[in-house]
Coordinates of C-alpha atoms in Angstrom, one line a residue:
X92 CA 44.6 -19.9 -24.7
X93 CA 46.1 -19.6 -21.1
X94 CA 43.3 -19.4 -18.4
X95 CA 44.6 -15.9 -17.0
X96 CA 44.1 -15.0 -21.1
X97 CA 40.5 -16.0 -21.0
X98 CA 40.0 -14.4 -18.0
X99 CA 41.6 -10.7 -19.4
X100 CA 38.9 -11.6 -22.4
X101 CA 36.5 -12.3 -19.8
X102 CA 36.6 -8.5 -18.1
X103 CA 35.4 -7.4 -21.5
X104 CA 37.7 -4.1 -21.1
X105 CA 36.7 -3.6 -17.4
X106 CA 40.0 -2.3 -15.8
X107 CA 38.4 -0.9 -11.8
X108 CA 37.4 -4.0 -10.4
X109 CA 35.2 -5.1 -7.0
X110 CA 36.0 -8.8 -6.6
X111 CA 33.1 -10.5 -4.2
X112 CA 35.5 -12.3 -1.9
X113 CA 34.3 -14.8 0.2
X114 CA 37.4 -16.4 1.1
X115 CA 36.2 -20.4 -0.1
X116 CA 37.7 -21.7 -3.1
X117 CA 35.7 -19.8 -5.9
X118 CA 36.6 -16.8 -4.6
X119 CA 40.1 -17.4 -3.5
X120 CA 40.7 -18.9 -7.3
X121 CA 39.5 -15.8 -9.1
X122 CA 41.1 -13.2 -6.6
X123 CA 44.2 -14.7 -7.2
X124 CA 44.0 -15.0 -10.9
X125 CA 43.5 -11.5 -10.7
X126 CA 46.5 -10.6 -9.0
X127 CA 48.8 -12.6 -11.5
X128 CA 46.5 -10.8 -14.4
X129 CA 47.5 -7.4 -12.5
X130 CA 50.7 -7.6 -13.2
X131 CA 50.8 -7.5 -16.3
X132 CA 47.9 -5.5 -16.9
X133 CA 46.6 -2.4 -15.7
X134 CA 43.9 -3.3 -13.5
X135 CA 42.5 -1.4 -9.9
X136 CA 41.5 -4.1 -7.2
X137 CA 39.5 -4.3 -4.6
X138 CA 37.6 -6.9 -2.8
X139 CA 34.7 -7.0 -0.5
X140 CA 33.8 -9.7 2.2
X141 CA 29.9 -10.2 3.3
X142 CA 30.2 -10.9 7.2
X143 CA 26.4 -12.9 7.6
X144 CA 27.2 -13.3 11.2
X145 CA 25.1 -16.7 10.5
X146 CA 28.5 -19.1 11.4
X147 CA 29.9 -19.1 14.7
X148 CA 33.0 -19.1 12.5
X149 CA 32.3 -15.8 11.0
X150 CA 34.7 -13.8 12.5
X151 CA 37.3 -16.0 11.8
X152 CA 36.8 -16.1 8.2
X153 CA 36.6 -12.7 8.2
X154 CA 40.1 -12.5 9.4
X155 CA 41.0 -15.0 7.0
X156 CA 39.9 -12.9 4.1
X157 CA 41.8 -10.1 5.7
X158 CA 45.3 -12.2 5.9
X159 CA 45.3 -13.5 2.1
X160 CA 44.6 -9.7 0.9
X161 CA 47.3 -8.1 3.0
X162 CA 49.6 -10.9 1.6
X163 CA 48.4 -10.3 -1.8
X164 CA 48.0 -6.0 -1.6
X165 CA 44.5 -6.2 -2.5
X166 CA 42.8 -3.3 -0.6
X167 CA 39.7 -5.6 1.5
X168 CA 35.9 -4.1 3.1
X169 CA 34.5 -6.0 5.6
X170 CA 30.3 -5.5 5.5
X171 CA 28.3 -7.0 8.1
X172 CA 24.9 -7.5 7.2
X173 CA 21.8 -8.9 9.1
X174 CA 20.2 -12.1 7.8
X175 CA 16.4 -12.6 7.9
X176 CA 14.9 -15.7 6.5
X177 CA 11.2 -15.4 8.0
X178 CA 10.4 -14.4 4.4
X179 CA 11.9 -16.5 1.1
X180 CA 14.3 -18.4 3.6
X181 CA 17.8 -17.9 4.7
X182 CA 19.2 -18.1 1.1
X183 CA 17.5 -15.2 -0.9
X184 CA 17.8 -13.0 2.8
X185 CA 21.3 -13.8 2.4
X186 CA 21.7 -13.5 -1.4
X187 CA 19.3 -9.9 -1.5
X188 CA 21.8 -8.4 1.5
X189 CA 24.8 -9.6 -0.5
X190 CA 24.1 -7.6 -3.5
X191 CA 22.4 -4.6 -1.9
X192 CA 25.6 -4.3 0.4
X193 CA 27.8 -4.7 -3.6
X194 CA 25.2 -1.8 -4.8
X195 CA 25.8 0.1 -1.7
X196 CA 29.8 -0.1 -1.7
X197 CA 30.6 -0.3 -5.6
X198 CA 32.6 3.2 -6.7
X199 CA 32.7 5.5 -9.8
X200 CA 33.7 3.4 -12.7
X201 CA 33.9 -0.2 -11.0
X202 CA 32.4 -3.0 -12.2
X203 CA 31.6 -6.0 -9.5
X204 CA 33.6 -9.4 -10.0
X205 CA 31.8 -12.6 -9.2
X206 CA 33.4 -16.3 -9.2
X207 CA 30.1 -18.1 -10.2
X208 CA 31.5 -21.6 -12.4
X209 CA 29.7 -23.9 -14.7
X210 CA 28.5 -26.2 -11.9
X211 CA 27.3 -23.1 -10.3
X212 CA 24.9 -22.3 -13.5
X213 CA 23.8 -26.0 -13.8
X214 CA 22.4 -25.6 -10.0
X215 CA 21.0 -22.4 -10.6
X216 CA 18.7 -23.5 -13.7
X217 CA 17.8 -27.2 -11.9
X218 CA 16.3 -24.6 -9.3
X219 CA 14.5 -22.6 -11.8
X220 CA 12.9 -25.7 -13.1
X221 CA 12.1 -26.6 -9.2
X222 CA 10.6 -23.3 -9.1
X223 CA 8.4 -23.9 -12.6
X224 CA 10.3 -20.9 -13.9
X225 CA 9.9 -19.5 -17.7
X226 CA 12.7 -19.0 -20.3
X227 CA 13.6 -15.8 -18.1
X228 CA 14.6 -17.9 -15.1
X229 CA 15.8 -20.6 -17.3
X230 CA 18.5 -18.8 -18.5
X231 CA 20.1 -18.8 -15.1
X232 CA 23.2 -16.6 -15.0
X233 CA 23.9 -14.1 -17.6
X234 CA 28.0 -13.6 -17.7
X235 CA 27.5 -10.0 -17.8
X236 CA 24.8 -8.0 -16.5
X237 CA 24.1 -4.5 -15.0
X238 CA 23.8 -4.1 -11.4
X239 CA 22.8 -0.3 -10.4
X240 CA 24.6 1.6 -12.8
X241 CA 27.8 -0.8 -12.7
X242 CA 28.7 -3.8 -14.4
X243 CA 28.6 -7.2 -12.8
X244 CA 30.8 -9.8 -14.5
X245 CA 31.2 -13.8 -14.1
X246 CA 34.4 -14.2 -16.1
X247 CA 34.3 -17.9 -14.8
X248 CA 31.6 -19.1 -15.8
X249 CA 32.7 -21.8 -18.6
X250 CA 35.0 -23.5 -15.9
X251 CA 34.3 -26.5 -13.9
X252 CA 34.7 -26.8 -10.2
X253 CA 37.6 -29.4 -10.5
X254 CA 39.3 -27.0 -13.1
X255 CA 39.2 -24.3 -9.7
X256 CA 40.5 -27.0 -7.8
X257 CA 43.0 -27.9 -9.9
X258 CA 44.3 -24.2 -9.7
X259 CA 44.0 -24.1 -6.2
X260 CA 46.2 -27.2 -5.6
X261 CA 49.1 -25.7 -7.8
X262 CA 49.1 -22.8 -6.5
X263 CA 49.0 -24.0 -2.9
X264 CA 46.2 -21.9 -2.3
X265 CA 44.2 -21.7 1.1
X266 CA 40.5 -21.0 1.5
X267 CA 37.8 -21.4 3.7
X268 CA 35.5 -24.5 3.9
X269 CA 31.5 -23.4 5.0
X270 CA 30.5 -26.0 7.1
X271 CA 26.8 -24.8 6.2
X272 CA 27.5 -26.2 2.3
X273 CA 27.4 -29.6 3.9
X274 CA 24.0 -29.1 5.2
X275 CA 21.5 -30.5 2.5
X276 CA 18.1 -28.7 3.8
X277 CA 19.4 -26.2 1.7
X278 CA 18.1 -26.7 -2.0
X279 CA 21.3 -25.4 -3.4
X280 CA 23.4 -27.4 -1.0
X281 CA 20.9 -30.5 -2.0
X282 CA 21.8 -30.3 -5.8
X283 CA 25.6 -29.6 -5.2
X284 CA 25.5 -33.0 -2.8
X285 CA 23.5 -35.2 -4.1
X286 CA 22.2 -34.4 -7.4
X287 CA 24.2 -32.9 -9.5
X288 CA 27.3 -35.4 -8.8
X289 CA 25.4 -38.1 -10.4
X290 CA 24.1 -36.2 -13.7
X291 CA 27.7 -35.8 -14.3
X292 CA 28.6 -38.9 -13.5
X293 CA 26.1 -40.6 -15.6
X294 CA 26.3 -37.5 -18.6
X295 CA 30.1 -36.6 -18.2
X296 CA 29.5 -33.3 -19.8
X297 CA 25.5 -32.8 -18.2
X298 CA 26.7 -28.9 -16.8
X299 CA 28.0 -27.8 -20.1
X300 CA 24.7 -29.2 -21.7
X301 CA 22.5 -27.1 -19.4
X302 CA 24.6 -23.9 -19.9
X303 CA 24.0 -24.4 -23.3
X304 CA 20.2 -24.5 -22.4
X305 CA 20.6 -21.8 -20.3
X306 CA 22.3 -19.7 -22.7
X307 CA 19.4 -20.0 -25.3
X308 CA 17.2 -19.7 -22.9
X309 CA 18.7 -15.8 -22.6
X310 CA 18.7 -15.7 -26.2
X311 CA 15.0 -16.2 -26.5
X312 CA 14.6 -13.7 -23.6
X313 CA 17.1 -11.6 -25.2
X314 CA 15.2 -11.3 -28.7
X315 CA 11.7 -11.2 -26.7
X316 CA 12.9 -7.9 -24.6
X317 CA 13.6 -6.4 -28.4
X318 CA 10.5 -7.5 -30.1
X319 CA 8.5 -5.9 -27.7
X320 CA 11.1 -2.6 -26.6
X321 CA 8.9 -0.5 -29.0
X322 CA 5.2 -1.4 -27.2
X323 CA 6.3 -1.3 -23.8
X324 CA 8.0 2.5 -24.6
X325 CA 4.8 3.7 -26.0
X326 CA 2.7 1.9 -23.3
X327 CA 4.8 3.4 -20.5
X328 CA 3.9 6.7 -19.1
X329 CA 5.8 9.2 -18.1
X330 CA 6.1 8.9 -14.5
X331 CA 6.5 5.1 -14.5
X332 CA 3.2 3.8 -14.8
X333 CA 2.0 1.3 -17.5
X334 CA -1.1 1.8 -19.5
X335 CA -3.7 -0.7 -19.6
X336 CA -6.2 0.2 -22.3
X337 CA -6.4 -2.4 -24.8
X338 CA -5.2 -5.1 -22.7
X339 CA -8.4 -7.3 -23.2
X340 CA -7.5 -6.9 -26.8
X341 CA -4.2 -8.7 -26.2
X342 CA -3.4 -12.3 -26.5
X343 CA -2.6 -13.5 -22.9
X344 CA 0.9 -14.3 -23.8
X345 CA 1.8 -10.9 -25.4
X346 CA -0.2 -9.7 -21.6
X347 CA 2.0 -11.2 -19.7
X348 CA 5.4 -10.4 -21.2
X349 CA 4.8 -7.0 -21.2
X350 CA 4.0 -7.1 -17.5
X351 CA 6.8 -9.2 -16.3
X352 CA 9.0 -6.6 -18.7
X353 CA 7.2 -3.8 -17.5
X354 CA 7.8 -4.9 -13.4
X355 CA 11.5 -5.8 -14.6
X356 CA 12.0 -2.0 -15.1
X357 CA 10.3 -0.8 -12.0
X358 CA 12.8 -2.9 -10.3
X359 CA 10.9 -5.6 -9.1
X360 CA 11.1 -9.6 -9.3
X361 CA 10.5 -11.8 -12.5
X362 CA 6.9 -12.5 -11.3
X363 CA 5.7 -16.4 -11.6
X364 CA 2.6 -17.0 -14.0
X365 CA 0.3 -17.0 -10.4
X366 CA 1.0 -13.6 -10.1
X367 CA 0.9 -12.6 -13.2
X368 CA -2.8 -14.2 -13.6
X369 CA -3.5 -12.5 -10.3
X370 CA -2.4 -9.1 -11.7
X371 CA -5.0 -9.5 -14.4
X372 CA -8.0 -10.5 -12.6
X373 CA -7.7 -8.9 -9.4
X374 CA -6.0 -5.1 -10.6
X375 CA -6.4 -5.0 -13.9
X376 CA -10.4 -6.6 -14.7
X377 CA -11.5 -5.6 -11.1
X378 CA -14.8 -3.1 -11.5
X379 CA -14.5 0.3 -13.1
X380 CA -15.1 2.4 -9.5
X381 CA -12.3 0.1 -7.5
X382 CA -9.0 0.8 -6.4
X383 CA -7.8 -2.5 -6.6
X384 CA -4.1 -3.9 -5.4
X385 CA -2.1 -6.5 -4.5
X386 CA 1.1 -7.2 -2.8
X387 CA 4.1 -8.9 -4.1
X388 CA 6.7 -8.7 -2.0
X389 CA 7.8 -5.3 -0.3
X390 CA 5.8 -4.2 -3.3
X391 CA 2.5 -3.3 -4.4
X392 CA 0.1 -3.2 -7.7
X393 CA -2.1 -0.2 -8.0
X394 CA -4.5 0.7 -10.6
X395 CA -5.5 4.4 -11.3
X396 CA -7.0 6.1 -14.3
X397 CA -6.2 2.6 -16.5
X398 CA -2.7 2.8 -15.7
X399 CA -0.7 0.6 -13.5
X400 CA 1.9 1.5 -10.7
X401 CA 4.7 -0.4 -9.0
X402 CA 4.7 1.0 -5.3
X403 CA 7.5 0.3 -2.6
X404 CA 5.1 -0.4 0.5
X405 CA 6.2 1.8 3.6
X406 CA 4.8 2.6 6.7
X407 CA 2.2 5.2 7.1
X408 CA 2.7 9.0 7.4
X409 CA -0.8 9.8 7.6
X410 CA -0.3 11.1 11.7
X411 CA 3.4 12.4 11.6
X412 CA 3.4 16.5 12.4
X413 CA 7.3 17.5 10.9
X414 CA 8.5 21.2 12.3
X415 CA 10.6 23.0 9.9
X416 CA 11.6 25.6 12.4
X417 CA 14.0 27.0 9.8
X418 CA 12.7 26.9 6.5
X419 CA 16.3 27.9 5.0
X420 CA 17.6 24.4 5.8
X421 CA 16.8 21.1 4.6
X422 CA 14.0 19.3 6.0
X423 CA 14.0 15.2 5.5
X424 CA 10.9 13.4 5.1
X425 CA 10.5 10.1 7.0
X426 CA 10.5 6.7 5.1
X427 CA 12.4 7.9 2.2
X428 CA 10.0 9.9 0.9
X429 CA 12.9 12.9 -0.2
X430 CA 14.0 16.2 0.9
X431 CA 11.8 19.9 1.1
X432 CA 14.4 22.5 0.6
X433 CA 14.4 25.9 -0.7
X434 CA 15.2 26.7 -4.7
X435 CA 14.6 28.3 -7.6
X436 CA 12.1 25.7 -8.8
X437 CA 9.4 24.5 -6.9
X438 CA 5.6 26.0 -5.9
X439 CA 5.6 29.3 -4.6
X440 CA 4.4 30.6 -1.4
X441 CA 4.5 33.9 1.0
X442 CA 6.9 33.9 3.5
X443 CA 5.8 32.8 7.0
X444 CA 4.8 35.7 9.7
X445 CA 6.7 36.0 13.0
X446 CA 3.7 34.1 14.6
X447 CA 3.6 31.4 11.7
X448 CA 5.9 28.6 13.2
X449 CA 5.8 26.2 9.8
X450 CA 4.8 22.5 10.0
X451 CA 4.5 19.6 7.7
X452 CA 2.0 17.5 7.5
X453 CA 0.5 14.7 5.7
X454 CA -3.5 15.3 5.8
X455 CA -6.2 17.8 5.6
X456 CA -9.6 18.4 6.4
X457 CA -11.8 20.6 5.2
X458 CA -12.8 22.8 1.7
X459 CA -10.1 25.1 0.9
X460 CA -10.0 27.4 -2.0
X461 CA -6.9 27.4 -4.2
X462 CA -5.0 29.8 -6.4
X463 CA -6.6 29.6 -10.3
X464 CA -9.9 28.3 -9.1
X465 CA -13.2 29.8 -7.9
X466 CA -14.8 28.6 -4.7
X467 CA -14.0 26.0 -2.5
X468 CA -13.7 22.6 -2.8
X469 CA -13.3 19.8 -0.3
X470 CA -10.0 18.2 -0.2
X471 CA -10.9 14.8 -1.9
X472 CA -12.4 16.7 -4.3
X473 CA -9.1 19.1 -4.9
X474 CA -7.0 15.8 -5.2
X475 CA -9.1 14.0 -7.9
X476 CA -9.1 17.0 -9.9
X477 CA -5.2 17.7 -9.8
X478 CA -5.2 13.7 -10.4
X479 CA -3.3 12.3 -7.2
X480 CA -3.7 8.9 -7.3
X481 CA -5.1 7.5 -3.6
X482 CA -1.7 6.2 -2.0
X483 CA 0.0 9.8 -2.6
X484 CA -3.0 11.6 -1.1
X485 CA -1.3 10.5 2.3
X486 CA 2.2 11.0 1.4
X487 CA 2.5 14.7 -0.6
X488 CA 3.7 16.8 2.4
X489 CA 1.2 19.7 2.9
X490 CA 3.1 22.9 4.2
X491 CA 1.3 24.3 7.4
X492 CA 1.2 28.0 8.7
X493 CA -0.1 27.1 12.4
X494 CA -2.9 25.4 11.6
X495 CA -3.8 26.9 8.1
X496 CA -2.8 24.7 5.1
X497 CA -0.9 26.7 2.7
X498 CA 0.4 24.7 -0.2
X499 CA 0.3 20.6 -1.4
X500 CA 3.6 19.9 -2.6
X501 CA 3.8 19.5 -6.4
X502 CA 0.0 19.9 -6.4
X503 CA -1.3 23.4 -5.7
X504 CA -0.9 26.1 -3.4
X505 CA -3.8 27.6 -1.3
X506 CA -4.8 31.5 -1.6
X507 CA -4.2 31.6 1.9
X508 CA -0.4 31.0 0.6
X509 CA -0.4 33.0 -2.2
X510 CA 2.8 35.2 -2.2
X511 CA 3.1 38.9 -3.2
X512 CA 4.7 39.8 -6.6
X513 CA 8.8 39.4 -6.3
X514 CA 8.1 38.3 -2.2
X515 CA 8.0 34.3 -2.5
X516 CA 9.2 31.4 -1.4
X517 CA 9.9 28.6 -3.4
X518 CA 10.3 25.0 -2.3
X519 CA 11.2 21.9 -4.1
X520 CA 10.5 18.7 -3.2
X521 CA 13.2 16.0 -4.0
X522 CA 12.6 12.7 -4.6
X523 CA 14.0 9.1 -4.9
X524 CA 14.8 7.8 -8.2
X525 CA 11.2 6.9 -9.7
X526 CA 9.8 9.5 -7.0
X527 CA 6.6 9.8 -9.5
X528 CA 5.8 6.0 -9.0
X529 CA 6.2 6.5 -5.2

């Protein structure tokens, strides 16, 4: 079989393609293979270049990767993204901007094209075992995965770097060298130099061997994730969170899965076996009365009501005083916390008086007495009755009349708010995805 054929079997069907074009060899090979494969098939290309800005040379290649897809009538977007390696180094920075700039600029129906090779895969698991990963991070590089709704595909895979070279050279191909891959304080860079050259040259066919690893590695993983589909859905609530009662009943292994699957769907990052014993003794045995939690990354673990919750972190709201002048328009909450409009769902509340101007706010103070219940109650005591877990007691926007709270959003509505029969408002609160979790 023709290496254009394996590649068409490759795309597993995929016909709108985003090709990750960085304009070195990889890159350059599989762009071009692409074009031949287009014209005889019909296939939609685009490719997208990540400008790091970390090269004084950046611009340049830029340009470069501008040049070969004008020649070659691939439509080409440029995305400059900023670097930060104060946190996880200069590599993840770079590799987390890469894809969240592919997430952002992916269309309707497109699936992302990578030009990760074999030698690529033997690095990546030699760095999982650096890192004293599980079979998870063992397994390296799936060739197919999803990536926000799309498909991210690594049709090459199965070839060797000299195989890419090979092409390059008969097709007189041009491409950008990195300076930067010469630079061996870069684990990645270290391997590719120094390492990995002389496994091969001692075990000619060392890289296949470990994607072989690798790719049982997944397979384990793979049968795991289906074993234990049916106890994570019935341990999963319906906002997100993950029940814990019965976990002491658990064998620690079967514990931990469930919790690295369970933070897997929330979004987050395979977490090591540190954090995962952290998780268990600090959040999920801590007293009965705590409110225990732990960071892990721009993330958080909460516990509430035996139930775990994976929580972005994000500044504080607790001060910020919103006017929503006009309550017929849109009002956007700060720090991606969604959108207050008017609709036909939502809580209901009387219309604001000519000397009501309308604020939003983010705490209370005082007993107020709401709509279906007797008395008044002091706020803490209104939100652990309505169940509001802590962290959201500070970020459910509270609609003001001057300086009267009239309604929690999602949560209740005060009496002072109540509307008359046919004479309400109603307001709906839009969240992000996983809003509940939030």
């Amino acid at each position: 079989m023709t290496q254009l054929a394996q590649l068409e079997q490759r795309l597993a069907g995929e016909r709108r393609l985003l090709v990750a074009f960085s304009g070195g060899l990889d890159s350059t090979v599989l762009l071009h293979q692409l074009t031949l494969l287009r014209q005889h098939q019909d296939l939609q290309l685009r490719a997208i270049h990540i400008h790091h800005g970390l090269s004084p040379h950046a611009d340049r290649w830029a340009q470069h990767c501008r040049t070969v897809c004008d020649a070659w009538q691939v439509a080409l977007e440029t995305v400059k993204i900023a670097v930060n390696g104060s946190e996880g180094g200069i590599e993840a920075s770079a590799r987390e901007g890469r894809y969240r700039a592919f997430r952002q600029h992916l269309q309707a129906g497109e699936a992302l094209v990578t030009a990760q090779h074999l030698d690529d895969q033997c690095e990546t698991l030699l760095l999982a075992l650096k890192r004293g990963s599980g079979p998870a991070g063992l397994a390296a590089m799936p060739a197919s995965l999803t990536l926000g709704g799309h498909r991210l595909l690594r049709p090459l895979l199965r070839c060797r770097r000299e195989a890419l070279e090979s092409w390059a050279q008969q097709h007189q191909l041009r491409w950008i060298e990195d300076e930067s891959n010469q630079d061996t304080r870069y684990d990645r860079n270290f391997l590719r130099q120094e390492i990995v050259p002389r496994l091969n040259a001692r075990w000619p066919h060392f890289s296949e061997a470990v994607a072989r690893s690798a790719a049982l590695c997944g397979e384990q993983e793979q049968l795991l994730d289906e074993l234990l589909a049916e106890s994570l859905r019935a341990l999963t609530q319906p906002d997100g969170a993950l029940r814990i009662a019965g976990f002491a009943a658990l064998s620690e292994a079967r514990r931990a899965a469930l919790l690295r699957r369970w933070i897997a769907a929330c979004g987050g990052k395979m977490p090591s076996r540190d954090a995962i014993q952290r998780i268990w003794q600090e959040v999920i045995c801590a007293r009965e009365d705590a409110a225990p939690r732990l960071q892990l990354g721009e993330f958080e673990l909460r516990r509430y009501r035996q139930a775990l919750y994976w929580l972005p972190l994000r500044p504080s709201v607790r001060d910020a005083v919103l006017p929503w002048s006009d309550v017929r328009q849109p009002l956007s909450l700060p720090h991606g916390l969604g959108v207050l409009r008017l609709a036909e769902t939502g809580i209901e509340i009387r219309p604001p008086r000519a000397d009501e101007s309308v604020t939003v706010r983010f705490q209370a103070q005082g007993s107020f007495a709401i709509i279906g219940r007797g008395g008044h109650r002091p706020i803490k005591k209104l939100w652990q009755e309505c169940g509001v877990p802590p962290w959201r007691r500070e970020s459910t926007p509270l609609i003001f009349y001057n300086d009267t709270l009239i309604a929690a959003l999602n949560t209740f509505v005060c009496r002072d708010g109540s509307p008359a029969p046919g004479h309400g408002l109603r307001i709906a609160w839009q969240q992000p995805q996983h809003g509940e979790l939030q």
